[in-house]
Coordinates of N, CA and C in Angstrom, one line a residue:
X1 N 10.9 -13.3 -34.2 CA 11.9 -12.2 -34.7 C 12.9 -12.2 -34.9
X2 N 13.2 -11.9 -36.0 CA 14.3 -11.9 -37.2 C 15.1 -10.5 -35.8
X3 N 16.6 -11.8 -35.8 CA 17.6 -10.1 -35.4 C 17.7 -8.7 -35.8
X4 N 18.5 -7.2 -35.4 CA 17.8 -6.6 -35.2 C 19.4 -5.8 -36.5
X5 N 19.3 -5.6 -37.3 CA 20.8 -4.8 -37.5 C 21.5 -3.8 -36.5
X6 N 20.5 -3.1 -36.1 CA 20.7 -2.2 -35.2 C 20.3 -1.7 -34.0
X7 N 20.4 -2.1 -33.2 CA 20.1 -1.7 -32.1 C 18.9 -0.7 -31.6
X8 N 17.6 -1.3 -31.1 CA 16.4 -0.5 -30.8 C 16.5 0.1 -29.1
X9 N 16.6 1.2 -29.5 CA 15.6 1.8 -27.4 C 14.7 1.3 -27.6
X10 N 14.7 0.3 -26.0 CA 13.7 0.1 -25.4 C 13.5 0.9 -24.5
X11 N 11.9 1.1 -23.9 CA 12.3 1.6 -22.3 C 11.8 0.6 -21.8
X12 N 12.3 0.4 -20.5 CA 12.3 -0.5 -19.3 C 11.8 -0.3 -18.2
X13 N 12.7 1.3 -17.7 CA 12.8 1.8 -16.3 C 11.4 3.3 -16.4
X14 N 11.0 3.5 -15.6 CA 9.6 4.4 -15.3 C 10.3 5.5 -15.1
X15 N 10.4 6.4 -15.1 CA 11.2 7.4 -14.4 C 10.5 7.6 -12.7
X16 N 9.8 7.2 -12.3 CA 10.0 7.3 -10.4 C 10.4 5.6 -10.9
X17 N 10.9 4.5 -11.2 CA 11.7 3.4 -10.4 C 13.4 4.3 -10.6
X18 N 12.9 4.7 -11.0 CA 14.9 5.6 -11.8 C 15.1 6.7 -11.2
X19 N 13.8 7.9 -10.4 CA 14.0 8.8 -9.6 C 14.3 8.1 -7.9
X20 N 13.5 7.2 -7.8 CA 13.6 6.1 -6.4 C 14.7 5.6 -6.6
X21 N 15.6 4.6 -7.7 CA 16.7 4.1 -7.5 C 18.2 5.8 -6.8
X22 N 18.2 6.3 -8.1 CA 19.2 7.0 -7.0 C 18.5 8.4 -5.6
X23 N 17.5 8.7 -5.4 CA 17.6 9.0 -4.8 C 18.2 8.1 -3.1
X24 N 17.6 6.7 -3.6 CA 18.1 6.3 -2.4 C 19.0 5.7 -2.2
X25 N 20.2 5.6 -3.4 CA 21.7 5.7 -3.2 C 22.1 6.5 -2.8
X26 N 22.2 7.9 -3.5 CA 22.4 9.3 -2.8 C 21.7 8.6 -0.7
X27 N 21.3 9.0 -0.7 CA 20.6 9.6 0.8 C 21.2 8.3 1.8
X28 N 21.2 6.8 0.7 CA 21.8 5.9 1.6 C 23.4 6.5 2.5
X29 N 24.4 6.6 0.6 CA 26.1 7.0 0.8 C 25.9 7.5 2.6
X30 N 24.8 8.8 2.0 CA 24.6 10.0 3.6 C 24.8 9.5 4.5
X31 N 24.0 8.2 5.2 CA 23.3 7.8 6.5 C 25.1 6.9 6.4
X32 N 24.9 6.7 5.6 CA 26.5 5.5 5.7 C 27.2 6.6 6.1
X33 N 27.6 7.5 6.2 CA 29.1 8.2 6.1 C 28.7 9.3 7.4
X34 N 27.2 9.5 7.4 CA 26.9 10.5 8.8 C 27.1 9.4 10.1
X35 N 26.8 7.9 9.5 CA 26.2 7.0 11.2 C 27.8 6.8 11.0
X36 N 28.9 6.3 10.0 CA 30.1 5.9 10.6 C 31.5 7.5 11.0
X37 N 31.0 8.3 10.2 CA 32.2 9.4 10.8 C 31.6 11.1 11.5
X38 N 30.4 10.2 11.9 CA 29.6 11.9 11.8 C 29.4 12.9 11.4
X39 N 30.1 12.6 10.1 CA 29.0 13.9 8.6 C 27.9 14.2 8.8
X40 N 27.6 15.7 9.8 CA 26.4 15.9 9.4 C 25.3 15.0 10.3
X41 N 25.8 14.5 11.0 CA 24.8 13.5 11.5 C 24.0 14.3 12.4
X42 N 24.4 14.2 13.0 CA 23.5 15.9 14.5 C 22.0 16.7 12.6
X43 N 23.1 16.8 12.4 CA 21.8 18.7 11.1 C 20.5 16.7 10.1
X44 N 21.4 16.3 9.8 CA 20.9 15.3 9.4 C 20.5 14.0 8.3
X45 N 21.0 13.9 10.1 CA 20.9 12.0 10.0 C 19.1 11.4 10.4
X46 N 18.5 11.6 11.0 CA 17.3 11.6 11.3 C 16.1 11.8 9.7
X47 N 16.7 13.0 9.9 CA 15.8 12.9 9.3 C 15.7 12.6 7.0
X48 N 17.7 11.9 6.9 CA 17.5 11.2 6.1 C 17.0 9.6 5.8
X49 N 17.2 8.9 6.8 CA 16.2 8.0 7.8 C 15.1 7.9 7.5
X50 N 13.5 8.9 7.9 CA 12.9 8.6 8.1 C 12.9 8.9 5.8
X51 N 13.4 9.4 5.4 CA 13.2 10.0 3.9 C 13.7 8.7 3.2
X52 N 14.4 7.7 3.7 CA 14.7 6.8 3.4 C 13.0 5.4 3.8
X53 N 12.8 6.1 5.1 CA 11.4 5.4 4.9 C 10.1 4.8 4.5
X54 N 10.8 6.4 3.4 CA 9.3 7.2 2.6 C 9.4 6.4 0.9
X55 N 11.0 6.9 0.6 CA 11.1 5.9 -0.4 C 10.7 4.5 -0.5
X56 N 11.0 3.8 0.6 CA 10.4 2.4 1.2 C 9.3 2.3 0.2
X57 N 8.2 2.8 1.4 CA 6.9 2.2 1.3 C 6.2 3.4 0.1
X58 N 7.3 3.3 -1.1 CA 6.9 3.9 -2.0 C 7.8 3.2 -3.0
X59 N 8.3 2.4 -2.8 CA 8.5 1.5 -4.3 C 8.1 0.1 -3.6
X60 N 7.8 0.0 -2.3 CA 6.6 -1.5 -1.5 C 5.2 -1.0 -2.6
X61 N 4.8 0.1 -2.8 CA 3.9 0.3 -3.4 C 4.2 0.6 -4.8
X62 N 4.3 0.8 -5.3 CA 4.9 1.3 -6.9 C 4.7 -0.4 -7.7
X63 N 5.5 -1.7 -6.5 CA 5.3 -2.5 -6.6 C 3.9 -3.3 -6.7
X64 N 3.5 -2.7 -6.5 CA 1.9 -3.3 -7.0 C 1.9 -2.6 -7.7
X65 N 0.9 -1.5 -8.2 CA 0.9 -0.4 -9.0 C 1.5 0.1 -10.1
X66 N 2.3 0.3 -9.9 CA 3.4 0.5 -10.9 C 3.1 -0.1 -12.4
X67 N 4.6 0.2 -13.1 CA 5.4 -0.8 -14.2 C 5.5 -2.2 -14.6
X68 N 4.7 -2.6 -15.4 CA 4.8 -4.4 -15.2 C 6.2 -4.8 -14.6
X69 N 7.6 -4.5 -15.0 CA 8.5 -4.9 -14.4 C 8.9 -4.4 -13.2
X70 N 8.3 -3.8 -12.6 CA 8.9 -3.7 -11.7 C 8.0 -4.0 -10.2
X71 N 7.0 -4.8 -10.9 CA 6.3 -5.0 -10.1 C 7.3 -6.0 -8.6
X72 N 7.0 -6.3 -7.6 CA 7.2 -7.4 -7.2 C 7.0 -8.0 -7.2
X73 N 6.7 -9.1 -7.6 CA 5.9 -10.3 -8.5 C 7.4 -11.0 -9.1
X74 N 8.0 -9.8 -10.0 CA 8.5 -10.0 -10.6 C 9.9 -10.3 -10.3
X75 N 9.8 -9.5 -9.3 CA 11.4 -9.8 -8.2 C 11.8 -11.3 -7.5
X76 N 10.5 -12.2 -7.3 CA 10.1 -13.4 -6.8 C 10.7 -14.5 -7.9
X77 N 12.4 -15.6 -8.1 CA 13.2 -15.9 -8.8 C 13.3 -17.3 -8.2
X78 N 13.4 -18.7 -8.5 CA 13.5 -19.4 -8.2 C 15.2 -19.6 -7.6
X79 N 15.8 -19.0 -7.0 CA 17.9 -19.1 -6.4 C 18.1 -19.7 -7.6
X80 N 17.3 -21.8 -8.2 CA 18.8 -22.2 -9.1 C 18.9 -20.9 -10.6
X81 N 17.6 -20.5 -10.9 CA 17.7 -19.8 -12.8 C 19.0 -18.3 -11.9
X82 N 18.6 -17.5 -9.8 CA 20.2 -16.5 -9.8 C 21.3 -17.7 -10.0
X83 N 22.0 -18.4 -9.8 CA 22.5 -19.1 -9.9 C 23.0 -19.6 -11.6
X84 N 21.9 -20.0 -12.1 CA 22.4 -20.1 -13.4 C 22.7 -19.1 -14.2
X85 N 22.2 -17.0 -14.0 CA 22.5 -15.8 -14.7 C 23.8 -16.1 -14.1
X86 N 24.0 -16.1 -12.9 CA 25.9 -15.8 -12.5 C 26.3 -16.6 -12.7
X87 N 26.1 -18.1 -13.6 CA 27.3 -19.1 -14.1 C 27.8 -18.1 -15.5
X88 N 26.2 -17.6 -15.9 CA 26.7 -17.4 -17.5 C 27.1 -15.9 -17.7
X89 N 27.3 -15.2 -16.9 CA 27.7 -14.1 -16.9 C 29.4 -14.1 -16.5
X90 N 29.3 -15.4 -15.9 CA 30.8 -15.1 -15.4 C 31.7 -15.8 -16.8
X91 N 30.7 -16.6 -17.6 CA 31.6 -17.2 -18.9 C 31.2 -16.1 -20.3
X92 N 30.7 -15.5 -19.7 CA 30.8 -13.7 -20.8 C 28.9 -14.5 -21.4
X93 N 28.5 -15.0 -21.5 CA 26.9 -15.6 -22.3 C 25.6 -15.1 -21.7
X94 N 26.2 -14.0 -21.3 CA 24.7 -13.6 -20.8 C 24.2 -12.4 -21.1
X95 N 22.6 -12.8 -21.6 CA 21.2 -12.4 -22.0 C 21.1 -11.2 -22.0
X96 N 20.9 -10.6 -23.2 CA 20.0 -9.2 -22.3 C 18.3 -9.1 -21.7
X97 N 18.1 -8.6 -20.9 CA 16.9 -8.3 -19.9 C 16.1 -7.1 -20.0
X98 N 14.6 -7.4 -20.0 CA 13.3 -6.2 -19.8 C 13.5 -6.1 -18.4
X99 N 13.9 -6.2 -17.6 CA 14.2 -6.3 -15.8 C 14.8 -6.5 -15.6
X100 N 14.7 -6.8 -14.7 CA 16.6 -7.4 -12.9 C 16.1 -9.1 -14.0
X101 N 17.7 -9.1 -14.2 CA 17.9 -10.7 -13.9 C 17.0 -11.0 -13.2
X102 N 17.5 -13.0 -12.4 CA 17.1 -13.1 -11.7 C 17.9 -13.2 -10.1
X103 N 19.6 -13.0 -10.6 CA 20.6 -12.7 -9.3 C 20.0 -11.5 -9.3
X104 N 20.5 -10.7 -10.4 CA 19.4 -8.6 -9.9 C 18.4 -8.4 -9.6
X105 N 17.9 -9.8 -9.5 CA 16.2 -9.1 -8.9 C 16.2 -10.2 -7.4
X106 N 16.9 -11.1 -7.3 CA 17.6 -11.0 -5.4 C 18.2 -10.1 -5.2
X107 N 18.8 -9.4 -5.6 CA 19.7 -8.0 -4.9 C 19.2 -6.9 -4.9
X108 N 18.1 -6.8 -5.3 CA 16.6 -6.0 -4.8 C 16.2 -5.6 -4.0
X109 N 16.0 -7.4 -3.4 CA 15.1 -8.1 -2.7 C 16.3 -8.0 -1.5
X110 N 17.4 -8.2 -1.4 CA 18.2 -8.2 0.0 C 18.8 -6.5 0.2
X111 N 18.8 -5.7 -0.7 CA 18.9 -4.3 -0.7 C 18.0 -3.8 0.2
X112 N 16.2 -4.0 0.1 CA 15.1 -3.4 -0.2 C 14.8 -3.6 1.0
X113 N 15.2 -5.1 1.3 CA 15.4 -5.5 3.2 C 15.9 -5.5 4.2
X114 N 17.9 -4.4 3.9 CA 18.3 -4.0 4.5 C 18.2 -3.2 5.2
X115 N 17.8 -2.3 3.7 CA 17.3 -0.3 3.8 C 16.2 -0.3 4.7
X116 N 16.2 -1.3 4.2 CA 14.5 -0.6 5.0 C 14.2 -0.9 6.6
X117 N 14.5 -2.3 6.7 CA 15.0 -3.0 8.6 C 15.3 -1.7 8.8
X118 N 17.2 -1.1 8.4 CA 18.3 0.4 9.3 C 17.5 1.1 9.0
X119 N 16.7 1.7 8.5 CA 16.0 2.9 8.7 C 14.2 3.1 9.8
X120 N 13.7 1.4 9.4 CA 12.6 1.4 10.5 C 13.1 1.4 11.9
X121 N 14.4 0.6 12.2 CA 15.1 0.7 13.0 C 15.8 2.2 13.2
X122 N 15.6 3.0 12.5 CA 16.1 4.1 13.1 C 15.2 4.2 13.8
X123 N 14.0 4.5 14.1 CA 12.9 5.3 14.5 C 12.3 5.3 15.6
X124 N 13.0 3.6 16.1 CA 13.5 3.4 17.7 C 13.8 3.7 18.3
X125 N 15.3 3.7 17.8 CA 16.5 4.3 18.5 C 17.5 5.8 18.9
X126 N 18.2 5.8 20.2 CA 18.5 6.8 19.9 C 20.8 6.7 19.9
X127 N 20.6 8.1 20.2 CA 22.2 7.4 19.8 C 22.3 7.3 20.8
X128 N 24.3 7.2 21.5 CA 24.7 6.9 22.6 C 24.2 7.2 24.2
X129 N 24.2 9.0 23.7 CA 24.0 10.2 25.0 C 22.7 10.5 24.4
X130 N 21.6 9.7 24.0 CA 20.7 10.3 23.5 C 19.9 11.8 22.8
X131 N 21.3 11.5 22.2 CA 21.1 13.5 21.9 C 20.2 13.5 21.0
X132 N 19.8 12.5 20.1 CA 19.6 12.2 18.7 C 18.3 11.0 18.7
X133 N 18.0 11.2 18.2 CA 16.3 10.0 19.2 C 15.6 9.8 17.8
X134 N 15.5 9.2 17.7 CA 14.0 8.6 16.3 C 12.7 8.9 17.4
X135 N 12.0 9.3 16.6 CA 10.6 10.0 16.5 C 9.7 9.0 17.7
X136 N 10.0 7.7 17.6 CA 9.1 6.4 18.3 C 9.9 6.2 19.4
X137 N 11.5 6.7 19.9 CA 12.0 6.0 21.0 C 11.3 6.5 22.6
X138 N 11.3 5.0 22.5 CA 10.3 5.4 24.3 C 9.8 4.8 23.7
X139 N 9.5 4.4 23.4 CA 7.8 3.0 22.9 C 8.1 1.9 23.1
X140 N 9.4 1.4 22.9 CA 10.0 -0.3 23.1 C 10.1 0.3 24.2
X141 N 10.9 -0.8 25.3 CA 11.0 -1.5 26.5 C 12.6 -1.1 25.9
X142 N 13.6 -1.0 27.1 CA 14.6 -0.3 26.9 C 15.6 -1.9 26.2
X143 N 15.6 -3.1 26.6 CA 16.1 -3.9 26.0 C 15.8 -4.4 24.6
X144 N 14.6 -4.2 24.2 CA 14.2 -4.4 22.7 C 14.8 -3.0 22.4
X145 N 15.5 -2.1 22.8 CA 15.2 -0.7 22.4 C 17.1 -1.1 21.9
X146 N 17.7 -1.8 22.9 CA 19.0 -2.0 23.4 C 19.9 -2.8 21.8
X147 N 18.7 -3.9 21.7 CA 18.8 -5.1 21.2 C 18.4 -4.1 20.1
X148 N 17.9 -3.7 19.2 CA 17.5 -2.7 18.1 C 19.0 -2.2 17.5
X149 N 19.6 -1.7 18.7 CA 20.8 -0.5 18.3 C 21.8 -1.5 17.8
X150 N 21.6 -2.2 18.6 CA 23.2 -3.2 17.9 C 22.9 -4.1 17.0
X151 N 21.4 -3.8 16.5 CA 21.0 -4.4 15.0 C 21.5 -4.2 13.9
X152 N 21.1 -2.8 14.1 CA 21.7 -0.8 13.4 C 22.8 -1.2 13.3
X153 N 23.3 -1.7 14.0 CA 25.1 -1.3 14.3 C 25.6 -2.5 13.1
X154 N 24.6 -3.7 13.3 CA 25.7 -4.6 12.5 C 24.8 -4.0 11.3
X155 N 23.9 -4.2 11.4 CA 23.0 -3.4 9.3 C 23.0 -2.9 8.2
X156 N 24.0 -2.1 9.1 CA 25.1 -1.1 8.7 C 26.3 -1.7 7.8
X157 N 27.1 -2.7 8.3 CA 28.0 -3.2 8.0 C 27.3 -4.2 7.0
X158 N 26.5 -5.1 7.0 CA 25.9 -5.8 6.2 C 25.5 -4.1 4.8
X159 N 25.1 -3.3 4.6 CA 24.5 -2.8 3.5 C 25.9 -2.4 2.6
X160 N 27.0 -2.0 3.7 CA 27.7 -1.2 3.0 C 28.5 -2.2 2.3
X161 N 28.9 -3.5 2.7 CA 28.8 -4.3 1.6 C 28.0 -5.0 1.3
X162 N 26.8 -4.6 0.8 CA 25.8 -4.6 0.1 C 26.1 -4.1 -1.6
X163 N 26.7 -2.7 -0.8 CA 26.6 -2.4 -2.2 C 27.5 -2.4 -2.7
X164 N 29.5 -2.4 -1.8 CA 30.8 -2.3 -2.7 C 29.8 -3.6 -3.6
X165 N 29.4 -5.0 -3.0 CA 29.2 -6.2 -4.1 C 28.2 -5.4 -5.4
X166 N 27.4 -4.6 -5.1 CA 26.2 -3.9 -5.7 C 27.6 -3.3 -7.9
X167 N 28.2 -2.6 -7.3 CA 29.2 -1.2 -7.4 C 30.0 -2.8 -8.5
X168 N 30.9 -3.3 -7.8 CA 32.1 -4.5 -8.3 C 30.2 -4.8 -9.9
X169 N 29.8 -5.5 -9.3 CA 29.1 -6.1 -10.0 C 28.4 -5.2 -11.9
X170 N 28.2 -4.2 -11.5 CA 27.8 -2.9 -12.5 C 28.4 -3.3 -13.5
X171 N 30.7 -3.1 -12.9 CA 31.5 -3.3 -13.1 C 32.2 -4.7 -13.8
X172 N 31.3 -5.2 -13.3 CA 31.4 -7.2 -13.8 C 30.1 -7.4 -15.6
X173 N 29.0 -6.2 -15.2 CA 28.8 -6.9 -16.1 C 29.2 -6.6 -17.6
X174 N 29.6 -5.1 -17.4 CA 30.1 -4.5 -18.7 C 31.1 -4.7 -19.3
X175 N 32.1 -5.5 -18.5 CA 33.6 -5.9 -18.8 C 32.6 -7.6 -19.0
X176 N 32.1 -8.3 -18.0 CA 32.0 -9.2 -18.8 C 30.9 -9.8 -19.9
X177 N 29.6 -9.7 -19.5 CA 28.9 -9.2 -19.9 C 28.8 -8.4 -21.4
X178 N 29.6 -7.4 -21.1 CA 28.9 -6.8 -22.5 C 27.7 -5.8 -21.8
X179 N 27.6 -5.7 -21.3 CA 25.7 -5.3 -21.1 C 26.0 -3.5 -20.1
X180 N 25.8 -2.5 -19.9 CA 25.6 -1.3 -19.2 C 24.4 -1.6 -18.3
X181 N 24.3 -1.4 -17.2 CA 23.2 -1.6 -16.4 C 23.4 0.2 -16.1
X182 N 23.7 1.0 -16.6 CA 24.4 2.2 -15.4 C 23.4 3.3 -16.7
X183 N 23.8 3.1 -18.4 CA 22.4 3.9 -18.7 C 20.7 3.4 -19.2
X184 N 20.9 2.6 -18.8 CA 19.4 2.2 -18.6 C 18.3 2.9 -17.6
X185 N 19.2 2.6 -16.3 CA 18.8 3.7 -14.8 C 19.0 5.3 -14.7
X186 N 20.0 5.5 -15.7 CA 20.1 6.9 -16.4 C 19.0 7.3 -17.1
X187 N 19.3 6.8 -17.9 CA 17.9 7.2 -18.7 C 16.1 6.5 -19.5
X188 N 16.6 5.8 -18.5 CA 15.1 4.8 -18.6 C 14.6 3.3 -20.0
X189 N 16.0 4.1 -20.4 CA 15.6 2.7 -22.2 C 17.5 1.8 -21.9
X190 N 17.3 0.8 -23.0 CA 18.1 -0.3 -23.1 C 18.4 0.4 -24.3
X191 N 19.2 -0.6 -24.5 CA 19.8 -0.7 -26.5 C 19.5 -2.2 -26.8
X192 N 18.6 -2.4 -27.2 CA 18.0 -3.2 -27.5 C 18.8 -4.2 -28.6
X193 N 20.0 -5.6 -28.5 CA 20.6 -5.9 -29.2 C 20.9 -7.1 -29.3
X194 N 19.2 -7.8 -28.7 CA 19.7 -9.2 -28.9 C 18.0 -9.7 -29.4
X195 N 18.5 -11.0 -29.8 CA 17.4 -11.5 -31.0 C 16.6 -11.9 -30.4
X196 N 16.1 -11.8 -29.5 CA 15.1 -12.2 -29.2 C 14.0 -10.7 -29.2
X197 N 13.0 -11.1 -29.8 CA 11.1 -10.3 -30.0 C 12.1 -9.0 -29.2
X198 N 11.1 -7.9 -28.9 CA 12.0 -6.8 -28.2 C 10.2 -6.7 -27.7
X199 N 11.1 -6.3 -26.1 CA 10.4 -7.0 -25.0 C 8.6 -5.8 -24.8
X200 N 7.7 -6.7 -24.4 CA 6.5 -6.0 -23.7 C 6.6 -5.3 -23.2
X201 N 6.7 -4.5 -22.7 CA 6.7 -3.6 -20.8 C 5.1 -2.8 -21.2
X202 N 4.8 -2.5 -19.9 CA 3.1 -2.1 -19.5 C 4.0 -1.0 -18.6
X203 N 4.1 0.8 -19.0 CA 4.2 1.6 -18.3 C 3.8 2.0 -18.0
X204 N 3.9 2.6 -16.4 CA 2.6 2.7 -15.8 C 2.7 4.9 -15.9
X205 N 1.3 5.1 -16.4 CA 1.6 6.5 -16.2 C 2.2 7.3 -15.4
X206 N 2.9 8.3 -15.8 CA 3.7 8.9 -14.6 C 2.8 9.4 -13.8
X207 N 1.9 10.7 -14.0 CA 1.4 10.9 -12.8 C 1.0 10.3 -10.7
X208 N 0.2 8.9 -11.8 CA 0.1 7.9 -10.2 C 1.0 8.2 -9.6
X209 N 2.3 8.1 -10.1 CA 3.3 7.9 -9.1 C 3.3 9.0 -8.7
X210 N 3.4 10.2 -9.0 CA 3.5 11.8 -8.3 C 2.2 11.6 -7.4
X211 N 0.8 10.9 -7.7 CA 0.0 11.4 -6.8 C 0.1 10.6 -5.4
X212 N 0.7 9.3 -6.0 CA 1.7 8.5 -4.7 C 2.5 8.7 -3.9
X213 N 3.5 9.7 -4.3 CA 4.1 10.5 -3.7 C 3.4 11.5 -3.1
X214 N 2.5 12.5 -3.3 CA 2.5 13.5 -2.6 C 1.3 13.1 -1.2
X215 N 1.0 12.1 -1.2 CA 0.3 11.4 -0.2 C 1.2 10.8 0.0
X216 N 2.0 9.5 0.2 CA 2.9 9.2 0.9 C 3.4 10.3 2.3
X217 N 4.4 11.5 1.1 CA 4.7 12.4 1.5 C 4.1 13.5 2.7
X218 N 2.6 13.5 2.8 CA 1.3 14.0 3.0 C 2.0 13.4 4.9
X219 N 1.2 12.3 4.8 CA 1.2 11.4 5.7 C 2.1 11.3 6.7
X220 N 3.5 10.5 6.0 CA 4.3 11.3 6.5 C 5.3 12.1 7.3
X221 N 4.9 13.0 7.0 CA 5.6 14.7 7.3 C 4.4 14.2 8.7
X222 N 3.2 14.3 8.7 CA 2.3 14.3 10.0 C 3.1 13.6 10.6
X223 N 3.2 11.7 10.2 CA 3.4 11.8 11.4 C 5.6 11.0 11.0
X224 N 5.9 12.0 11.1 CA 7.3 12.2 11.5 C 7.7 14.5 11.8
X225 N 6.8 14.1 11.9 CA 6.7 15.9 12.6 C 7.5 16.1 11.3
X226 N 7.4 16.8 10.5 CA 8.5 17.4 9.9 C 8.8 18.5 9.5
X227 N 6.8 19.3 10.0 CA 6.0 20.3 10.2 C 5.0 21.0 11.3

């Protein structure tokens, strides 16, 4: 296909992937602030962590049954491609992508893994005074719980670094690569100005994501004793 004179709007992110992204961002920021500064710690830290567990499970399942560019398999890229992509970005010659770039895919894997560990480990630990306990606190031995608590604190620092790098890279993409990553994640659409053919993306029907969310919510609300 020849290059287009005007950018074409192409939908690349479904509503559920976008809702997951922004809900996870807000929830993780709240968790970091409440854990670091005690801001609404007893009122909301435990619940927010359990919501993150729901979100991570949703994303993993959506990565199997969701839209084609949301599939977990699409995140697996050889590290050399990620390095090449970053090198091209620093040169200012990066091309548009219809999904996650190789380096972006690795960033997603790191975020899902670190945040997922943080949320799951929180289910098995308690604060130092045991005033706030995870739903499964006491299931593991004291030694394992203590180790999980230490890893929970250390991983929180890692998540802070990952988020800062993530935000900086979004800005760098816009300044150096002339690619706006926020617009597609807000609207779902990308202004496709590349000379490459328009991307072909199979978007999953919205009701599938809604049904999945209802099933997960009902299951986890029972497990976490939300009512």
